[in-house]
Amino acid sequence: MGKNKLQKFADMASYPHVFEYPYSVADNVAFEKRGKWNQEFFKNNHPIVLELGCGRGEYTVGLGRMFPDKNFIAVDIKGARMWSGATDSLEAGMKNVAFLRTNIEIIDRFFAPGEISEIWLTFPDPQMKKATKRLTSTYFIQRYRKFLQSDGIIHLKTDSNFMFSYTKYMVEENNLPVEFITEDLYNSGLVDDILSIKTYYEQQWLDRGLAIKYIKFLLPQEGELREPDVEIELDSYRSYNRSKRSGSQRSK
């Protein structure tokens, strides 16, 4: 029998590579590692990569194993879910992986300008009802600019036609440089070791015959950001663990 949520939260509180700063804490306690992640935690000068909405943390752990010369921080508010990756990386003795449990709406509080080199968005909830909740909306892109290096990289992997289309229109509206884009990743010829890391739910979507979409684009510091004014067809299905496809719950 797996551990219950209370035990998982207790484990997380004791893990040296887990930092927990949800709204209730972040509003009252300063985050002292902002601008000092490499100096005080990773103890090196390697590039730092974020995974936002990490779920179980499988992607971050997989990337950490592939790239010992990079540092990875997985971010999500779901602590019990994040426990899996945090435990796996701790037991493996990985020194280039950390976990931050917080609300992504305040992500810019935890990193200094230019501190992050890349961002991965792996299967975020498309949030079809409200643009400002989408992790590729200009609401969030503006926050990413506060800590992402100029022309830093943003990756999106998604099963959602809606999320992929919205992101494509947002990128086009703001003339953001696109390095690669495909509506069917695993039949694109691009699949390499990085992109072939599959989360638990991604494999289930693939088993259902759903194509995985991927876009890799750069984020310059200059230029005013504009939301795309377009109508996008809603997804016709519900993903795992989402009671409503456009609701606030996300899954990995």
Tab-separated table of N, CA, C and O in Angstrom, residues 167-236:
chain	number	residue	atom	x	y	z
A	167	THR	N	-1.062	28.592	-27.848
A	167	THR	CA	0.351	28.959	-27.721
A	167	THR	C	0.931	29.379	-29.067
A	167	THR	O	1.688	30.354	-29.159
A	168	LYS	N	0.563	28.673	-30.118
A	168	LYS	CA	1.033	29.024	-31.462
A	168	LYS	C	0.578	30.431	-31.836
A	168	LYS	O	1.373	31.233	-32.341
A	169	TYR	N	-0.690	30.758	-31.564
A	169	TYR	CA	-1.180	32.097	-31.876
A	169	TYR	C	-0.502	33.161	-31.012
A	169	TYR	O	-0.211	34.263	-31.484
A	170	MET	N	-0.256	32.841	-29.740
A	170	MET	CA	0.416	33.792	-28.857
A	170	MET	C	1.829	34.080	-29.362
A	170	MET	O	2.274	35.247	-29.405
A	171	VAL	N	2.542	33.046	-29.768
A	171	VAL	CA	3.898	33.202	-30.289
A	171	VAL	C	3.890	34.040	-31.568
A	171	VAL	O	4.715	34.947	-31.748
A	172	GLU	N	2.940	33.767	-32.467
A	172	GLU	CA	2.845	34.510	-33.718
A	172	GLU	C	2.494	35.972	-33.468
A	172	GLU	O	3.073	36.873	-34.076
A	173	GLU	N	1.554	36.213	-32.566
A	173	GLU	CA	1.117	37.584	-32.263
A	173	GLU	C	2.271	38.433	-31.749
A	173	GLU	O	2.348	39.635	-32.017
A	174	ASN	N	3.205	37.815	-31.021
A	174	ASN	CA	4.301	38.554	-30.401
A	174	ASN	C	5.638	38.364	-31.108
A	174	ASN	O	6.674	38.785	-30.596
A	175	ASN	N	5.602	37.724	-32.280
A	175	ASN	CA	6.808	37.536	-33.095
A	175	ASN	C	7.947	36.891	-32.305
A	175	ASN	O	9.113	37.294	-32.426
A	176	LEU	N	7.613	35.892	-31.496
A	176	LEU	CA	8.632	35.188	-30.733
A	176	LEU	C	9.296	34.142	-31.624
A	176	LEU	O	8.601	33.407	-32.339
A	177	PRO	N	10.624	34.064	-31.619
A	177	PRO	CA	11.318	33.126	-32.510
A	177	PRO	C	11.003	31.667	-32.157
A	177	PRO	O	11.146	31.255	-31.009
A	178	VAL	N	10.575	30.901	-33.149
A	178	VAL	CA	10.251	29.490	-32.961
A	178	VAL	C	11.395	28.639	-33.490
A	178	VAL	O	11.827	28.791	-34.634
A	179	GLU	N	11.897	27.731	-32.658
A	179	GLU	CA	12.972	26.835	-33.078
A	179	GLU	C	12.441	25.513	-33.617
A	179	GLU	O	13.068	24.895	-34.471
A	180	PHE	N	11.284	25.075	-33.104
A	180	PHE	CA	10.677	23.849	-33.636
A	180	PHE	C	9.220	23.819	-33.225
A	180	PHE	O	8.858	24.250	-32.127
A	181	ILE	N	8.386	23.272	-34.114
A	181	ILE	CA	6.973	23.127	-33.799
A	181	ILE	C	6.432	21.922	-34.560
A	181	ILE	O	6.769	21.712	-35.725
A	182	THR	N	5.632	21.101	-33.872
A	182	THR	CA	5.026	19.938	-34.519
A	182	THR	C	3.732	19.571	-33.822
A	182	THR	O	3.606	19.713	-32.597
A	183	GLU	N	2.767	19.097	-34.595
A	183	GLU	CA	1.497	18.632	-34.037
A	183	GLU	C	1.523	17.138	-33.730
A	183	GLU	O	0.550	16.607	-33.204
A	184	ASP	N	2.611	16.472	-34.057
A	184	ASP	CA	2.707	15.025	-33.813
A	184	ASP	C	4.177	14.692	-33.527
A	184	ASP	O	4.905	14.248	-34.406
A	185	LEU	N	4.577	14.902	-32.286
A	185	LEU	CA	5.984	14.807	-31.910
A	185	LEU	C	6.607	13.463	-32.270
A	185	LEU	O	7.699	13.407	-32.837
A	186	TYR	N	5.918	12.383	-31.956
A	186	TYR	CA	6.540	11.070	-32.101
A	186	TYR	C	6.510	10.542	-33.533
A	186	TYR	O	7.010	9.457	-33.797
A	187	ASN	N	5.959	11.356	-34.443
A	187	ASN	CA	6.066	11.053	-35.873
A	187	ASN	C	6.713	12.209	-36.633
A	187	ASN	O	6.571	12.326	-37.842
A	188	SER	N	7.453	13.048	-35.897
A	188	SER	CA	8.038	14.242	-36.498
A	188	SER	C	9.470	14.041	-36.965
A	188	SER	O	10.008	14.868	-37.688
A	189	GLY	N	10.097	12.967	-36.516
A	189	GLY	CA	11.507	12.765	-36.824
A	189	GLY	C	12.426	13.486	-35.864
A	189	GLY	O	13.654	13.347	-35.937
A	190	LEU	N	11.856	14.270	-34.934
A	190	LEU	CA	12.681	15.045	-34.003
A	190	LEU	C	12.987	14.285	-32.728
A	190	LEU	O	13.923	14.625	-32.020
A	191	VAL	N	12.239	13.265	-32.422
A	191	VAL	CA	12.332	12.624	-31.111
A	191	VAL	C	13.768	12.242	-30.781
A	191	VAL	O	14.413	11.506	-31.507
A	192	ASP	N	14.245	12.782	-29.692
A	192	ASP	CA	15.563	12.436	-29.183
A	192	ASP	C	15.407	12.004	-27.733
A	192	ASP	O	14.290	11.847	-27.248
A	193	ASP	N	16.515	11.791	-27.053
A	193	ASP	CA	16.429	11.299	-25.680
A	193	ASP	C	15.666	12.260	-24.776
A	193	ASP	O	14.938	11.840	-23.877
A	194	ILE	N	15.819	13.560	-25.010
A	194	ILE	CA	15.156	14.543	-24.153
A	194	ILE	C	13.649	14.472	-24.339
A	194	ILE	O	12.884	14.311	-23.384
A	195	LEU	N	13.209	14.582	-25.574
A	195	LEU	CA	11.777	14.638	-25.849
A	195	LEU	C	11.077	13.317	-25.632
A	195	LEU	O	9.860	13.257	-25.479
A	196	SER	N	11.836	12.234	-25.624
A	196	SER	CA	11.214	10.925	-25.473
A	196	SER	C	10.979	10.535	-24.016
A	196	SER	O	10.416	9.476	-23.741
A	197	ILE	N	11.388	11.386	-23.065
A	197	ILE	CA	11.020	11.144	-21.668
A	197	ILE	C	9.499	11.209	-21.572
A	197	ILE	O	8.891	12.200	-21.968
A	198	LYS	N	8.884	10.181	-21.056
A	198	LYS	CA	7.424	10.136	-20.992
A	198	LYS	C	6.957	10.052	-19.549
A	198	LYS	O	7.426	9.219	-18.778
A	199	THR	N	6.021	10.905	-19.199
A	199	THR	CA	5.414	10.822	-17.883
A	199	THR	C	4.351	9.724	-17.894
A	199	THR	O	3.954	9.223	-18.947
A	200	TYR	N	3.899	9.377	-16.723
A	200	TYR	CA	2.889	8.320	-16.570
A	200	TYR	C	1.648	8.617	-17.407
A	200	TYR	O	1.149	7.769	-18.138
A	201	TYR	N	1.142	9.855	-17.301
A	201	TYR	CA	-0.079	10.190	-18.017
A	201	TYR	C	0.169	10.379	-19.507
A	201	TYR	O	-0.697	10.092	-20.328
A	202	GLU	N	1.351	10.852	-19.880
A	202	GLU	CA	1.646	10.976	-21.303
A	202	GLU	C	1.547	9.613	-21.992
A	202	GLU	O	0.993	9.497	-23.096
A	203	GLN	N	2.065	8.582	-21.341
A	203	GLN	CA	2.000	7.258	-21.937
A	203	GLN	C	0.554	6.796	-22.087
A	203	GLN	O	0.195	6.161	-23.086
A	204	GLN	N	-0.291	7.147	-21.144
A	204	GLN	CA	-1.701	6.774	-21.262
A	204	GLN	C	-2.373	7.506	-22.418
A	204	GLN	O	-3.191	6.930	-23.138
A	205	TRP	N	-2.020	8.794	-22.606
A	205	TRP	CA	-2.572	9.526	-23.744
A	205	TRP	C	-2.114	8.913	-25.054
A	205	TRP	O	-2.881	8.795	-25.998
A	206	LEU	N	-0.843	8.518	-25.115
A	206	LEU	CA	-0.333	7.863	-26.319
A	206	LEU	C	-1.069	6.544	-26.561
A	206	LEU	O	-1.398	6.200	-27.700
A	207	ASP	N	-1.328	5.806	-25.488
A	207	ASP	CA	-2.058	4.542	-25.615
A	207	ASP	C	-3.484	4.758	-26.121
A	207	ASP	O	-4.075	3.850	-26.726
A	208	ARG	N	-4.018	5.942	-25.864
A	208	ARG	CA	-5.357	6.281	-26.348
A	208	ARG	C	-5.327	6.759	-27.802
A	208	ARG	O	-6.357	7.054	-28.384
A	209	GLY	N	-4.137	6.854	-28.371
A	209	GLY	CA	-4.008	7.284	-29.758
A	209	GLY	C	-3.937	8.778	-29.945
A	209	GLY	O	-4.078	9.282	-31.077
A	210	LEU	N	-3.695	9.531	-28.864
A	210	LEU	CA	-3.600	10.980	-28.968
A	210	LEU	C	-2.197	11.402	-29.398
A	210	LEU	O	-1.201	10.881	-28.892
A	211	ALA	N	-2.113	12.342	-30.309
A	211	ALA	CA	-0.820	12.868	-30.746
A	211	ALA	C	-0.315	13.882	-29.725
A	211	ALA	O	-1.091	14.667	-29.159
A	212	ILE	N	0.984	13.865	-29.482
A	212	ILE	CA	1.615	14.815	-28.573
A	212	ILE	C	2.173	15.973	-29.386
A	212	ILE	O	2.903	15.777	-30.357
A	213	LYS	N	1.797	17.187	-28.989
A	213	LYS	CA	2.260	18.389	-29.676
A	213	LYS	C	3.452	18.987	-28.934
A	213	LYS	O	3.558	18.850	-27.717
A	214	TYR	N	4.303	19.664	-29.691
A	214	TYR	CA	5.504	20.258	-29.070
A	214	TYR	C	5.872	21.548	-29.796
A	214	TYR	O	5.821	21.616	-31.020
A	215	ILE	N	6.217	22.561	-29.006
A	215	ILE	CA	6.739	23.804	-29.557
A	215	ILE	C	7.885	24.294	-28.682
A	215	ILE	O	7.813	24.231	-27.455
A	216	LYS	N	8.934	24.726	-29.332
A	216	LYS	CA	10.113	25.268	-28.658
A	216	LYS	C	10.338	26.668	-29.203
A	216	LYS	O	10.544	26.855	-30.406
A	217	PHE	N	10.259	27.667	-28.321
A	217	PHE	CA	10.425	29.045	-28.779
A	217	PHE	C	11.297	29.832	-27.812
A	217	PHE	O	11.540	29.409	-26.672
A	218	LEU	N	11.790	30.967	-28.289
A	218	LEU	CA	12.669	31.826	-27.505
A	218	LEU	C	11.887	33.014	-26.972
A	218	LEU	O	10.913	33.464	-27.593
A	219	LEU	N	12.323	33.545	-25.840
A	219	LEU	CA	11.651	34.685	-25.234
A	219	LEU	C	12.617	35.867	-25.115
A	219	LEU	O	13.395	35.939	-24.161
A	220	PRO	N	12.591	36.795	-26.073
A	220	PRO	CA	13.397	38.014	-25.949
A	220	PRO	C	12.877	38.885	-24.807
A	220	PRO	O	11.711	38.797	-24.423
A	221	GLN	N	13.729	39.752	-24.295
A	221	GLN	CA	13.326	40.639	-23.215
A	221	GLN	C	12.537	41.844	-23.710
A	221	GLN	O	11.715	42.392	-22.995
A	222	GLU	N	12.803	42.257	-24.939
A	222	GLU	CA	12.178	43.488	-25.426
A	222	GLU	C	10.853	43.191	-26.102
A	222	GLU	O	10.564	42.064	-26.508
A	223	GLY	N	10.037	44.245	-26.223
A	223	GLY	CA	8.766	44.136	-26.932
A	223	GLY	C	7.582	44.005	-25.998
A	223	GLY	O	7.616	43.233	-25.036
A	224	GLU	N	6.514	44.761	-26.289
A	224	GLU	CA	5.287	44.668	-25.504
A	224	GLU	C	4.537	43.406	-25.884
A	224	GLU	O	4.412	43.071	-27.066
A	225	LEU	N	4.043	42.687	-24.914
A	225	LEU	CA	3.336	41.440	-25.171
A	225	LEU	C	1.846	41.688	-25.392
A	225	LEU	O	1.220	42.478	-24.676
A	226	ARG	N	1.285	40.993	-26.373
A	226	ARG	CA	-0.132	41.143	-26.707
A	226	ARG	C	-0.793	39.768	-26.734
A	226	ARG	O	-0.242	38.810	-27.285
A	227	GLU	N	-2.007	39.706	-26.186
A	227	GLU	CA	-2.779	38.476	-26.237
A	227	GLU	C	-3.379	38.293	-27.636
A	227	GLU	O	-3.838	39.262	-28.240
A	228	PRO	N	-3.369	37.070	-28.168
A	228	PRO	CA	-3.997	36.837	-29.472
A	228	PRO	C	-5.515	36.951	-29.362
A	228	PRO	O	-6.113	36.482	-28.403
A	229	ASP	N	-6.132	37.595	-30.341
A	229	ASP	CA	-7.576	37.763	-30.364
A	229	ASP	C	-8.145	36.803	-31.410
A	229	ASP	O	-8.442	37.181	-32.548
A	230	VAL	N	-8.269	35.544	-31.020
A	230	VAL	CA	-8.721	34.513	-31.954
A	230	VAL	C	-9.684	33.564	-31.246
A	230	VAL	O	-9.645	33.412	-30.025
A	231	GLU	N	-10.539	32.935	-32.023
A	231	GLU	CA	-11.416	31.886	-31.517
A	231	GLU	C	-10.732	30.537	-31.743
A	231	GLU	O	-10.266	30.261	-32.851
A	232	ILE	N	-10.671	29.716	-30.696
A	232	ILE	CA	-9.995	28.425	-30.791
A	232	ILE	C	-10.984	27.325	-30.428
A	232	ILE	O	-11.693	27.416	-29.424
A	233	GLU	N	-11.019	26.308	-31.244
A	233	GLU	CA	-11.919	25.189	-30.980
A	233	GLU	C	-11.543	24.495	-29.677
A	233	GLU	O	-10.366	24.218	-29.421
A	234	LEU	N	-12.537	24.221	-28.849
A	234	LEU	CA	-12.290	23.580	-27.562
A	234	LEU	C	-11.946	22.112	-27.748
A	234	LEU	O	-12.366	21.477	-28.713
A	235	ASP	N	-11.176	21.575	-26.817
A	235	ASP	CA	-10.875	20.149	-26.838
A	235	ASP	C	-12.162	19.350	-26.678
A	235	ASP	O	-13.055	19.732	-25.916
A	236	SER	N	-12.231	18.235	-27.333
A	236	SER	CA	-13.446	17.424	-27.329
A	236	SER	C	-13.376	16.253	-26.357
A	236	SER	O	-14.240	15.385	-26.376
